[in-house]
XYZ file of C-alpha atoms in Angstrom:
533
model
C -34.686 47.642 77.580
C -32.033 46.500 80.006
C -29.054 49.089 79.892
C -26.577 46.048 80.282
C -26.881 45.358 76.474
C -26.134 49.008 75.370
C -22.851 50.815 75.162
C -21.953 52.956 78.350
C -19.768 55.660 77.225
C -17.417 58.085 78.942
C -15.721 60.983 77.757
C -12.679 60.643 75.451
C -11.933 64.315 75.761
C -10.889 64.073 79.365
C -9.184 60.689 78.841
C -6.983 62.005 75.964
C -5.893 65.195 77.415
C -2.334 65.935 76.519
C -2.445 63.457 73.595
C -4.079 65.963 71.355
C -5.265 69.501 71.292
C -8.034 70.519 68.905
C -7.302 72.509 65.847
C -10.076 73.202 63.345
C -9.961 73.914 59.712
C -12.105 73.326 56.768
C -10.608 70.541 54.751
C -12.843 70.467 51.644
C -13.877 66.842 52.368
C -17.502 65.795 52.313
C -18.283 65.108 55.983
C -19.703 61.613 56.504
C -18.382 60.067 53.315
C -16.927 56.515 53.923
C -12.995 56.721 53.969
C -11.894 54.526 51.119
C -8.274 54.334 52.462
C -9.655 52.239 55.252
C -10.053 48.652 53.998
C -10.875 50.012 50.615
C -14.478 50.310 51.667
C -14.398 52.411 54.819
C -15.607 49.310 56.705
C -13.912 46.457 58.522
C -15.960 43.343 59.790
C -14.276 40.916 62.030
C -15.914 37.551 62.893
C -14.413 35.860 65.754
C -17.151 33.747 67.313
C -20.967 33.553 67.463
C -21.902 36.811 68.946
C -19.098 39.577 68.624
C -19.692 43.339 69.366
C -17.299 46.381 70.189
C -18.662 48.598 72.782
C -16.059 51.324 72.543
C -13.438 52.688 70.337
C -10.410 55.170 70.783
C -7.527 56.220 68.487
C -3.914 56.601 69.251
C -2.027 59.864 68.201
C -0.389 57.727 65.514
C -3.760 56.838 63.944
C -3.961 53.320 65.249
C -7.425 52.354 66.224
C -8.197 50.407 69.530
C -11.608 48.775 69.973
C -12.910 46.931 73.014
C -15.862 44.675 73.382
C -16.874 41.040 73.961
C -17.042 37.913 71.892
C -19.455 34.984 72.938
C -19.804 31.328 71.872
C -22.991 29.628 71.004
C -22.851 28.112 74.361
C -22.588 31.598 75.978
C -19.202 31.510 77.332
C -17.794 35.000 76.580
C -14.313 36.582 76.165
C -13.168 40.252 76.432
C -11.600 41.314 73.030
C -9.382 44.299 72.485
C -8.362 44.811 68.910
C -5.948 47.223 67.584
C -6.094 48.158 63.853
C -3.545 49.999 61.774
C -4.651 53.150 59.868
C -5.502 50.910 56.798
C -7.866 48.746 58.726
C -5.739 45.685 59.039
C -4.827 44.171 62.430
C -1.692 45.544 64.130
C 0.503 42.531 64.502
C 2.573 44.270 67.235
C -0.425 44.470 69.602
C -1.161 41.447 71.682
C -1.379 38.185 69.657
C -1.798 39.150 65.926
C -3.591 42.384 66.788
C -5.815 40.959 69.542
C -5.808 40.809 73.327
C -8.308 38.255 74.737
C -9.194 37.676 78.468
C -11.490 35.144 80.058
C -11.098 34.678 83.775
C -14.544 33.160 84.062
C -17.503 31.828 82.149
C -18.904 35.213 81.286
C -16.712 38.257 80.769
C -17.550 41.720 79.125
C -15.708 44.912 78.322
C -17.661 48.192 78.071
C -15.264 51.159 77.683
C -11.628 51.789 76.998
C -9.284 54.693 77.225
C -5.855 55.514 76.170
C -3.524 57.177 78.715
C -0.982 59.822 77.964
C 1.769 57.251 78.336
C 0.040 55.056 75.706
C -1.150 52.447 78.154
C -4.836 51.286 77.503
C -7.349 50.985 80.343
C -10.436 48.592 79.848
C -13.446 48.400 82.299
C -16.295 45.800 82.577
C -17.129 42.747 84.598
C -16.436 39.131 84.944
C -18.526 36.291 86.611
C -18.711 32.575 87.437
C -22.440 33.175 88.167
C -21.814 32.894 91.759
C -19.765 35.977 92.014
C -19.843 39.044 89.749
C -16.846 41.538 89.863
C -16.057 44.716 88.432
C -13.015 44.337 86.148
C -10.439 46.902 85.220
C -7.485 45.959 82.965
C -4.473 47.921 82.051
C -2.407 46.911 78.989
C 0.813 48.226 77.863
C 1.289 49.781 74.370
C 2.127 46.227 73.104
C -1.400 44.827 74.229
C -0.169 42.725 77.151
C -1.187 43.167 80.800
C 0.756 45.788 82.704
C 2.421 44.049 85.603
C 2.630 47.386 87.447
C -0.997 47.660 87.660
C -3.303 45.682 89.965
C -2.356 42.013 90.111
C -0.578 41.285 86.705
C -2.522 44.011 85.217
C -5.983 43.130 86.355
C -8.220 44.678 89.137
C -11.283 42.740 90.258
C -13.685 44.206 92.945
C -16.843 42.881 94.536
C -18.807 45.823 96.196
C -22.113 44.519 96.369
C -24.105 41.332 97.231
C -24.874 40.310 93.575
C -23.885 41.824 90.329
C -21.186 44.442 89.968
C -20.589 45.954 86.518
C -18.430 48.899 85.238
C -19.929 50.679 82.279
C -17.772 53.729 81.977
C -14.199 54.787 82.947
C -12.431 58.276 83.284
C -9.189 59.817 84.539
C -8.792 62.505 87.120
C -6.170 65.223 86.630
C -4.039 63.456 89.300
C -4.180 60.193 87.476
C -6.611 58.502 89.624
C -9.085 56.216 87.781
C -12.840 56.554 88.024
C -15.238 53.742 86.980
C -19.004 53.973 86.999
C -21.808 51.343 86.824
C -23.845 49.582 89.430
C -23.525 47.275 92.420
C -26.428 45.124 93.636
C -27.404 45.680 97.362
C -28.773 43.010 99.895
C -32.260 43.867 98.410
C -30.982 42.914 94.880
C -31.355 46.603 93.639
C -28.828 48.011 91.229
C -27.198 50.876 93.087
C -25.537 53.437 90.755
C -21.958 53.767 91.845
C -18.622 55.580 91.037
C -15.543 53.806 92.280
C -12.130 55.178 92.404
C -8.674 53.621 92.169
C -5.261 54.885 92.358
C -3.121 55.047 89.188
C -1.692 51.520 90.071
C -5.094 50.043 90.576
C -5.437 50.156 94.311
C -8.885 51.010 95.658
C -8.886 54.536 96.969
C -10.605 54.083 100.263
C -10.511 57.851 100.916
C -13.308 58.244 98.269
C -16.950 57.982 99.144
C -17.527 54.965 101.469
C -14.490 52.677 101.396
C -13.811 53.907 97.682
C -17.389 53.787 96.484
C -19.739 56.772 95.891
C -23.399 55.885 95.330
C -26.927 57.299 95.473
C -30.108 56.034 97.370
C -32.568 54.006 95.130
C -36.027 52.480 95.653
C -36.411 50.272 92.741
C -34.450 47.639 91.033
C -32.824 48.786 87.743
C -30.548 51.604 87.942
C -26.994 52.578 86.750
C -24.295 55.156 86.007
C -23.619 54.586 82.300
C -21.159 57.494 81.967
C -18.773 59.345 84.101
C -16.688 62.624 83.630
C -14.664 65.076 85.606
C -15.334 68.741 85.597
C -12.456 71.316 85.357
C -12.759 72.087 89.117
C -12.450 68.325 89.909
C -16.107 67.379 90.649
C -17.439 64.271 89.276
C -20.625 63.972 87.070
C -22.179 60.551 86.484
C -25.186 59.743 84.248
C -27.356 56.906 83.366
C -30.896 55.913 84.367
C -33.072 55.374 87.598
C -36.394 53.487 88.180
C -39.089 55.456 89.870
C -41.811 52.715 90.037
C -43.458 50.253 87.657
C -40.865 49.480 85.022
C -40.148 52.982 83.745
C -36.674 54.296 83.629
C -35.870 58.040 84.222
C -32.836 60.120 83.194
C -30.329 60.153 85.790
C -27.333 62.658 86.649
C -25.624 63.048 89.885
C -22.545 65.229 90.898
C -20.087 64.227 93.681
C -17.370 66.312 95.173
C -13.634 65.113 94.923
C -14.268 63.277 98.172
C -17.171 61.155 96.665
C -19.968 62.832 98.252
C -23.037 64.313 96.753
C -22.730 68.005 95.745
C -26.019 69.289 97.077
C -25.878 72.366 95.044
C -26.443 70.258 91.902
C -30.031 69.505 90.836
C -32.046 68.316 93.738
C -29.640 67.690 96.500
C -26.921 66.431 94.006
C -29.346 64.526 91.736
C -31.271 65.038 88.589
C -34.200 62.586 88.181
C -36.220 63.576 84.925
C -38.832 61.594 82.926
C -39.994 63.035 79.700
C -42.803 60.714 78.397
C -43.935 58.588 81.409
C -42.133 55.615 79.761
C -38.311 54.762 79.449
C -35.653 57.511 79.185
C -31.878 56.663 79.598
C -28.508 58.398 79.131
C -25.647 56.581 77.565
C -22.976 59.059 76.955
C -21.835 62.396 78.090
C -19.490 65.125 77.073
C -18.602 68.229 79.114
C -18.210 71.631 77.521
C -15.559 74.103 78.222
C -17.617 75.666 80.982
C -18.486 72.431 82.429
C -22.055 72.128 80.903
C -23.111 68.528 80.294
C -24.235 67.331 76.859
C -25.868 63.996 77.098
C -27.157 61.442 74.667
C -29.359 58.319 74.875
C -33.088 57.593 74.092
C -36.627 58.514 75.164
C -39.793 56.251 74.542
C -42.983 57.938 73.512
C -46.628 57.143 74.092
C -48.845 55.856 72.522
C -46.545 54.242 69.794
C -43.794 53.124 72.340
C -41.208 53.950 69.667
C -37.471 54.603 70.822
C -35.975 57.822 69.715
C -32.722 59.397 69.761
C -32.459 61.774 72.748
C -30.005 64.697 73.500
C -29.935 67.187 76.300
C -27.810 69.812 77.686
C -27.651 70.766 81.331
C -25.905 73.700 83.015
C -23.427 73.607 86.018
C -26.385 73.653 88.449
C -28.046 70.565 86.768
C -30.711 72.447 85.073
C -31.763 71.766 81.352
C -30.413 74.558 79.074
C -33.764 75.663 77.407
C -31.868 77.415 74.516
C -30.589 74.053 73.396
C -32.568 72.252 70.873
C -36.311 72.741 71.782
C -36.814 73.818 75.213
C -33.650 71.896 76.095
C -34.536 68.514 74.296
C -33.306 67.126 71.010
C -35.070 63.966 69.560
C -34.874 62.078 66.221
C -36.742 59.099 64.808
C -40.069 58.313 63.402
C -39.347 54.433 63.135
C -39.587 52.096 66.032
C -35.956 51.771 66.974
C -33.544 54.625 67.191
C -30.819 55.103 69.854
C -27.919 57.488 70.505
C -25.299 55.305 71.985
C -22.082 57.409 71.996
C -20.884 60.914 71.238
C -18.139 63.280 70.609
C -17.703 66.939 70.267
C -15.683 68.372 67.415
C -13.221 71.442 67.867
C -15.747 73.705 66.353
C -18.387 72.719 68.837
C -20.581 70.487 66.619
C -21.859 67.286 68.174
C -21.516 63.764 66.664
C -23.752 60.907 67.941
C -23.334 57.315 66.966
C -26.234 54.762 67.318
C -28.753 53.151 65.113
C -32.104 53.742 63.467
C -34.612 51.251 61.784
C -37.059 48.475 62.811
C -37.157 46.610 66.233
C -34.377 44.068 66.670
C -33.837 41.592 65.064
C -35.405 43.237 62.022
C -33.347 45.627 59.923
C -31.725 48.592 61.291
C -28.652 50.456 60.344
C -25.744 52.282 61.893
C -26.566 55.936 62.384
C -24.235 58.944 62.603
C -25.819 62.328 63.449
C -24.060 65.800 63.522
C -25.781 68.661 65.317
C -24.823 72.436 65.693
C -23.653 73.484 69.184
C -27.346 74.848 69.695
C -28.724 71.395 69.149
C -30.146 72.034 65.695
C -29.440 69.450 62.995
C -26.306 70.200 60.837
C -27.769 69.848 57.399
C -24.378 70.086 55.726
C -23.559 66.558 57.185
C -24.743 63.588 55.277
C -28.396 63.881 54.387
C -29.947 66.662 56.482
C -27.633 65.837 59.311
C -27.579 61.958 59.376
C -25.367 59.290 57.802
C -26.464 55.638 57.793
C -24.408 52.717 57.028
C -25.762 49.074 56.250
C -23.627 46.066 56.270
C -25.618 42.921 55.545
C -29.118 44.199 55.576
C -29.746 43.088 59.032
C -29.688 44.659 62.504
C -26.649 46.844 62.962
C -25.648 49.240 65.674
C -22.875 51.629 66.300
C -21.762 51.851 69.963
C -18.527 53.614 70.091
C -17.043 56.881 68.402
C -13.742 58.635 68.193
C -12.044 61.652 66.285
C -8.662 61.555 64.914
C -7.154 64.099 62.339
C -9.892 64.589 59.667
C -11.615 61.311 60.405
C -14.546 59.962 62.254
C -14.173 56.438 63.707
C -17.047 54.386 64.829
C -17.294 50.749 66.140
C -20.072 48.394 67.089
C -21.795 45.364 65.940
C -23.424 44.003 62.665
C -25.742 40.950 62.136
C -24.378 38.957 59.268
C -26.209 36.630 56.839
C -26.202 33.774 59.198
C -27.847 35.808 61.930
C -24.775 36.062 64.078
C -23.067 39.241 65.335
C -19.708 40.393 64.042
C -17.258 43.036 65.271
C -17.521 46.144 62.983
C -15.500 49.388 62.543
C -16.054 52.037 60.102
C -14.258 55.380 59.237
C -15.623 58.353 57.670
C -14.205 61.686 56.173
C -14.787 64.823 58.138
C -14.509 68.532 57.116
C -13.009 69.549 60.552
C -9.517 68.443 61.515
C -8.467 67.375 65.004
C -4.971 68.346 65.375
C -2.644 65.533 66.765
C 0.711 66.957 68.034
C 3.722 64.907 67.177
C 7.303 65.461 68.011
C 7.544 68.385 65.637
C 9.797 70.814 67.666
C 11.287 72.893 65.037
C 11.916 75.384 67.873
C 12.828 73.615 71.146
C 10.700 74.874 74.111
C 10.988 74.132 77.859
C 7.867 74.950 79.860
C 7.988 75.232 83.717
C 6.947 74.812 86.304
C 4.411 71.896 85.680
C 2.201 71.384 87.719
C 1.814 75.241 88.411
C -0.467 76.793 91.073
C -3.527 78.780 89.952
C -2.496 82.282 89.157
C 0.999 81.142 89.138
C 3.921 82.077 86.827
C 4.863 80.224 83.677
C 8.412 80.344 82.272
C 9.104 79.580 78.632
C 12.692 78.898 77.454
C 13.380 78.496 73.649
C 15.815 78.988 70.908
C 14.894 80.528 67.478
C 17.042 80.351 64.401
C 15.395 83.226 62.540
C 13.246 86.135 63.631
C 9.842 84.621 64.559
C 6.549 85.861 66.145
C 6.075 83.698 69.376
C 2.559 83.189 70.868
C 1.116 81.134 73.627
C -2.375 79.597 73.988
C -4.161 77.734 76.697
C -6.847 75.220 75.838
C -9.130 73.252 77.935
C -10.250 69.661 77.331
C -13.213 70.536 75.408
C -11.027 72.387 72.897
C -11.867 75.896 74.035
C -9.214 78.581 74.155
C -8.969 80.141 77.604
C -5.895 82.442 77.206
C -3.886 83.750 74.059
C -0.679 85.793 74.662
C 1.938 87.137 72.375
C 5.563 87.337 73.100
C 6.161 89.596 70.185
C 8.861 88.833 67.549
C 12.061 87.523 68.728
C 15.403 87.598 67.050
C 17.651 84.434 66.639
C 19.295 83.104 69.902
C 18.056 81.917 73.265
C 14.922 83.511 74.413
C 12.538 83.559 77.264
C 9.040 84.590 77.952
C 7.199 84.784 81.462
C 3.553 85.155 82.064
C 1.010 84.587 84.883
C -2.000 82.498 84.737
C -5.391 84.273 85.526
C -6.901 83.315 88.897
C -10.167 82.673 87.100
C -8.860 79.567 85.458
C -9.789 76.521 87.769
C -7.532 73.625 88.835
C -7.358 70.853 86.335
C -5.631 69.617 83.117
C -5.151 71.820 80.051
C -2.959 71.871 76.929
C -0.585 74.686 76.579
C 0.509 75.422 72.945
C 3.531 77.578 71.862
C 3.436 78.782 68.278
C 6.219 80.299 66.008
C 4.769 82.160 63.129
C 1.295 80.786 63.896
C 2.827 77.198 63.524
C 2.651 74.993 66.686
C 6.220 74.058 67.731
C 5.189 72.750 71.444
C 2.002 71.242 72.758
C 2.269 70.121 76.351
C -0.255 69.004 79.016
C -0.272 71.655 81.857
C -1.615 70.678 85.317
C -3.061 73.535 87.383
C -3.373 73.016 91.073
C -5.181 75.063 93.823
């Protein structure tokens, strides 16, 4: 199973820092039920060409849905497709051309991951090739879906770091705005070397990172990659995917680098986790970091003697060791049929884990979209769907969900469906959820100023605000996984201009956080806060 054909996810929580802060409540909705306000059925299918698929999906604070993927003709020429949908499932005419941005600098082009920056601009990563040169591709679009002239060369960055193929599967942002992409680059022996590459926020290769901008690990066999990348709260970088150890078997791969792009020897075995479960194929496709920087990863494992593909989820601590209290001895699997994958994941504010993928027969036979929900300890959440799983069938053929995002009390999934004529179509579905993800708008009923920002660890924060009536004021600091790190009360304040000063504890590491100010337990300010050493 070549990983190129699967989604390579990165973490939406780090990407969307400052765009939303999680806030959970029980809404009374049945989690996993199709949302009928989305195209009347909860599903949208878009047929652009012969083979169409979305590899990733994100949601803007206003509820508009951004999906990125690839469209290929019957003659195998391909185009990058980025689509923006309105909240009702229709194309957004204000985005690109009629809701679409298409880009094809070469014969073959692909997009694997996207993210929405705090300023509303959209980053997309993938590759492009004329079959002579393969280049990593990063595109930055404006909010209107056109290339951003302030990024790279007319909105596009192309990079050839190896002798052969170069592909970016995942993308993430550091707290300082620098851009990380992960994937692989082929070396002179035509081995796929897992790489993490860093660019400045304007798309310039950061040559101070790793070796001339590229961090990598040693390999001995041909097929290896980093399918996911994320940034810890202390700035260290984790990348995950698969590595070949001999024969044709793939093993699970995690590596941790310091901010300079060098392996962190304190993690795993000299910076690397190389783990095979069943002496067949194992791969990680996506990863989410918890509030204490533990890594939850999803993908698949193959078992003997049936050689079935099973959903796989594992959790690793900050030292790169499996958390044995998670699942069964640190491992969660699902699937008694030949073809079950976990392609993308998200964590709710209450700690429950959502995984999108597929389950069914081996392709091209019938398999369905699958959406699983697990409790924070790795046990199935039997309140979700049917004993923890929701399946969606489109045309009775091979379907697969490849990206997932959360917004408000909705779950949004994107991927591919095989239609009645045996071609692939873009597909998006939206489901109801029983937990809400709070999305702050411009609801500043009480004007608040927060300074300084950025602030040093252990530094002083000053709030200035005006209240029109007696109000109880409180402050909460939340990390990017939705965990509350600090809650303070300023007491009840009488009408007029008021101020509140407090110090951040030294124990909170540098990184990006969300600071919320509440009046009578209602949020009146939600702002990204950057902590520096």
